[in-house]
XYZ file of C-alpha atoms in Angstrom:
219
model
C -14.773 134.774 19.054
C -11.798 132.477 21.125
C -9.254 134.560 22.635
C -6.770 133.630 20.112
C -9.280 133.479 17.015
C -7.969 135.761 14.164
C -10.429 139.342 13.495
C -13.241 138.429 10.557
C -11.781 140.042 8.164
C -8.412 137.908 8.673
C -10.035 135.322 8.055
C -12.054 136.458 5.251
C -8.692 137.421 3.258
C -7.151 133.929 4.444
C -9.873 132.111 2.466
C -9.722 134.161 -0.412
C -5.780 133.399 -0.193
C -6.324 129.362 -0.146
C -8.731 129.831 -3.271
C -6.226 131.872 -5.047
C -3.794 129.115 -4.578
C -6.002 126.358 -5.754
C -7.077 128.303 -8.054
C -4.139 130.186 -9.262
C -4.116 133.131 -12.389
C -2.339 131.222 -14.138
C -4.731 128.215 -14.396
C -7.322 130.788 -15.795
C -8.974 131.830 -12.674
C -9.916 134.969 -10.296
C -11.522 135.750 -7.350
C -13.364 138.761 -5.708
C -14.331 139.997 -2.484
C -18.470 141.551 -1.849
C -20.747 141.178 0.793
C -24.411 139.495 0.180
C -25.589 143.049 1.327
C -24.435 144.226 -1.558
C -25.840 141.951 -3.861
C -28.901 141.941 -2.323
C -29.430 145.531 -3.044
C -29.280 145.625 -6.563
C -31.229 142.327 -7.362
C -34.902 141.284 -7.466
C -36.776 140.153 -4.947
C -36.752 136.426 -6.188
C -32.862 136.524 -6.499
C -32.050 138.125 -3.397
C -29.888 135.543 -0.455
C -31.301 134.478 2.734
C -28.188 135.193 4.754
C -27.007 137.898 6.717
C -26.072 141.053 4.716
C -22.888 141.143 6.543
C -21.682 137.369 5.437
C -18.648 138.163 3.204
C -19.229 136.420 -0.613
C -16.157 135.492 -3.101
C -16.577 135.458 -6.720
C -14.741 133.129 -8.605
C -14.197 133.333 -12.522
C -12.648 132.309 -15.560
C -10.178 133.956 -17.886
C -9.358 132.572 -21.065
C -6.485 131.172 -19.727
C -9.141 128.563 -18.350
C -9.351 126.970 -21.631
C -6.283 127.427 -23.342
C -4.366 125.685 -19.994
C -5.926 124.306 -17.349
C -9.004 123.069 -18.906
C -6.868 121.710 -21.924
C -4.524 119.734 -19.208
C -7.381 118.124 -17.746
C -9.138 117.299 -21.343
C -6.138 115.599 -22.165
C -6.003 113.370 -19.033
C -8.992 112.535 -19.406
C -8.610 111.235 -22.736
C -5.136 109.407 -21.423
C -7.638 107.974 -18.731
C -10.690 106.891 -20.999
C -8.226 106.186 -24.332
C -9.735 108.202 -26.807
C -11.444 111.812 -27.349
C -14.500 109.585 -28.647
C -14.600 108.164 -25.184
C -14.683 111.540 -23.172
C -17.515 112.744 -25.449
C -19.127 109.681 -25.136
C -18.687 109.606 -21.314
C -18.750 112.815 -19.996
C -22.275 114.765 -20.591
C -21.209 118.218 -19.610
C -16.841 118.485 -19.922
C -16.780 121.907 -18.854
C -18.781 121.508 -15.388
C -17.053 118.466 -14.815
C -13.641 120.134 -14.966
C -14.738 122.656 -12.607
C -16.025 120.259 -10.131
C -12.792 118.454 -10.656
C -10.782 121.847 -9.734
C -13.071 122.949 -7.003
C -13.488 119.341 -4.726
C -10.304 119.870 -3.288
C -10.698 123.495 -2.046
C -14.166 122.356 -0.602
C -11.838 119.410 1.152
C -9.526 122.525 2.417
C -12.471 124.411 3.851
C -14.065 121.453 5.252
C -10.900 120.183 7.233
C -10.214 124.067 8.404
C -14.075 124.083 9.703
C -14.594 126.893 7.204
C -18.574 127.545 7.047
C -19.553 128.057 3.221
C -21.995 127.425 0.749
C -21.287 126.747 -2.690
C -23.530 128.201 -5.667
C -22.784 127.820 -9.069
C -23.791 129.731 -12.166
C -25.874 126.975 -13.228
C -27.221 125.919 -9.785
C -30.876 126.018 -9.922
C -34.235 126.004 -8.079
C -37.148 123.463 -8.933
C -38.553 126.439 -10.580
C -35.492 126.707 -12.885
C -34.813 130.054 -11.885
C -31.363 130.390 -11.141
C -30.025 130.720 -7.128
C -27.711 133.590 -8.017
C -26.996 135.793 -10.524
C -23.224 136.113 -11.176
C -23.093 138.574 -13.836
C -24.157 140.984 -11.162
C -21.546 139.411 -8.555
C -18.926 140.295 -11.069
C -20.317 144.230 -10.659
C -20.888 144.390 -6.996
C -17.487 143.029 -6.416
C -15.629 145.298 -9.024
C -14.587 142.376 -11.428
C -16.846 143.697 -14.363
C -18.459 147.084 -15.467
C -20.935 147.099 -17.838
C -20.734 150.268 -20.027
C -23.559 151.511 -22.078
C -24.220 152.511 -25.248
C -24.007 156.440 -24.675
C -20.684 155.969 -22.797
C -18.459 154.724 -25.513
C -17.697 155.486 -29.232
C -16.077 158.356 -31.024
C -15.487 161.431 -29.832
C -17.255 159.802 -26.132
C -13.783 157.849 -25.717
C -12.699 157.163 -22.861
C -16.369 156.488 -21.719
C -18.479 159.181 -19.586
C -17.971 158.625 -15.570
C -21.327 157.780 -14.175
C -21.597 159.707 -10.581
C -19.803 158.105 -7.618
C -17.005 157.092 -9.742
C -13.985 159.441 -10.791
C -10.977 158.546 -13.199
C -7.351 158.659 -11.877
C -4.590 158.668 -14.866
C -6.545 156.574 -16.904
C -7.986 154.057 -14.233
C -11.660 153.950 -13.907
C -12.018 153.698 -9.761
C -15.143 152.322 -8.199
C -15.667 152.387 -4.577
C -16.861 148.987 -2.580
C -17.049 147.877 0.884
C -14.548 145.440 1.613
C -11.185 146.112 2.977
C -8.830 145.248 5.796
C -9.977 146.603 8.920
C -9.400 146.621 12.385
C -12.673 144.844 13.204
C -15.902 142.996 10.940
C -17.785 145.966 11.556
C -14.890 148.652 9.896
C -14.526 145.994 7.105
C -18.088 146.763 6.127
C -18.247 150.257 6.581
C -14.848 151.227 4.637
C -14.157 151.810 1.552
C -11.733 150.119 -1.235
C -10.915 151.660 -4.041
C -10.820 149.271 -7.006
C -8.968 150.411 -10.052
C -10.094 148.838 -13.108
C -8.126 149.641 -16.320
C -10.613 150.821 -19.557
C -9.782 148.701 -22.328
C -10.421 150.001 -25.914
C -13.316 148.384 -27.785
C -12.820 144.591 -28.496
C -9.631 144.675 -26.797
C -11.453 143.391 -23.508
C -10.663 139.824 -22.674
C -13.643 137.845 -22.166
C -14.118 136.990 -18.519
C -16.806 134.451 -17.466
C -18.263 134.514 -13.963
C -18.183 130.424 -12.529
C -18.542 130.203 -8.978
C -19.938 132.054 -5.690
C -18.824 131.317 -2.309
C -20.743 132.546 0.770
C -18.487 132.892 3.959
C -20.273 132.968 7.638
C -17.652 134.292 10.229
């Protein structure tokens, strides 16, 4: 690393910080640090990443603020652009991954002026085989943006739900443990621990959340 480079994880956090301000909250959008180690240790052998387990990975999703803002801005101009609603339908096949490619193309223009090595996968990026190059709904565990409870955990008398081992609840937060954090160097980024609270929402009270985007950083 140049003498005056900043530490890995510096710059892991600084590219998480320009996608958050692309792609603020308030446009519908979120994003969360894992590492492909991580992934890779929970998926399938014909899922798993071909890059070093150490490469830090960002998570990008939607909120339902997606749609009911920045997706409904963007609808709009293109109708002001094409003249009609008829015209949009009739001209764009697939609205919803064209407004994403719309948001995301300037980020990618960010990351490519700053020299920022990354690879872009999205949840419907594919191989010939039509299996899919990355599973997000497990992205959104491994990086703490979604826990999946099961049936024996919720309901009744079982509310709030049971704590599976290696988690513990804290006033009502559900806490899971993941290894990304600021550190003094890559390798103490990897090895610590960060404790992710996660408030547990009541049944159908939880907002729908829809995994988009994963980007793969090489530092």
């Amino acid at each position: 690393m140049p003498p005056n480079a900043a530490p890995a994880h510096e710059e892991v956090f600084f590219v998480k910080d320009t996608i958050d301000a692309e792609l603020p909250e308030q446009d519908g959008f979120e994003s969360h640090l894992f590492t492909i180690g991580e992934y890779n240790k929970v998926v399938g052998e014909p899922f798993k990443l071909p890059h070093d387990p150490d490469s830090a990975a960002i998570l990008i999703i939607s909120t339902p603020n997606m749609f009911d803002v920045s997706f409904k801005r963007w609808f709009l101009m293109k109708c002001k652009e094409l003249g009609s609603v008829e015209a949009v339908a009739e001209n764009v096949s697939s609205p919803i991954q064209e407004f994403l490619e719309y948001r995301l193309e300037p980020l990618c223009r960010k990351f490519d002026a700053l020299s920022v090595e990354y690879e872009l996968l999205h949840d419907y990026s594919l191989w010939a085989n039509r299996k899919p190059k990355i599973l997000m709904q497990t992205c959104g565990h491994v990086s703490g943006a979604a826990f999946f409870y099961q049936p024996f955990q919720v309901g009744g008398e079982g509310w709030p739900p049971y704590l599976p081992k290696g988690k513990k609840k804290i006033d009502g937060l559900r806490v899971r443990f993941h290894r990304v954090a600021a550190a003094e160097s890559r390798q103490d980024l990897l090895d610590s621990n960060l404790e992710h609270a996660l408030r547990i929402p009541r049944p159908g009270r939880v907002p729908p959340r829809f995994c988009s985007h994963g980007i793969r950083l090489s530092f």
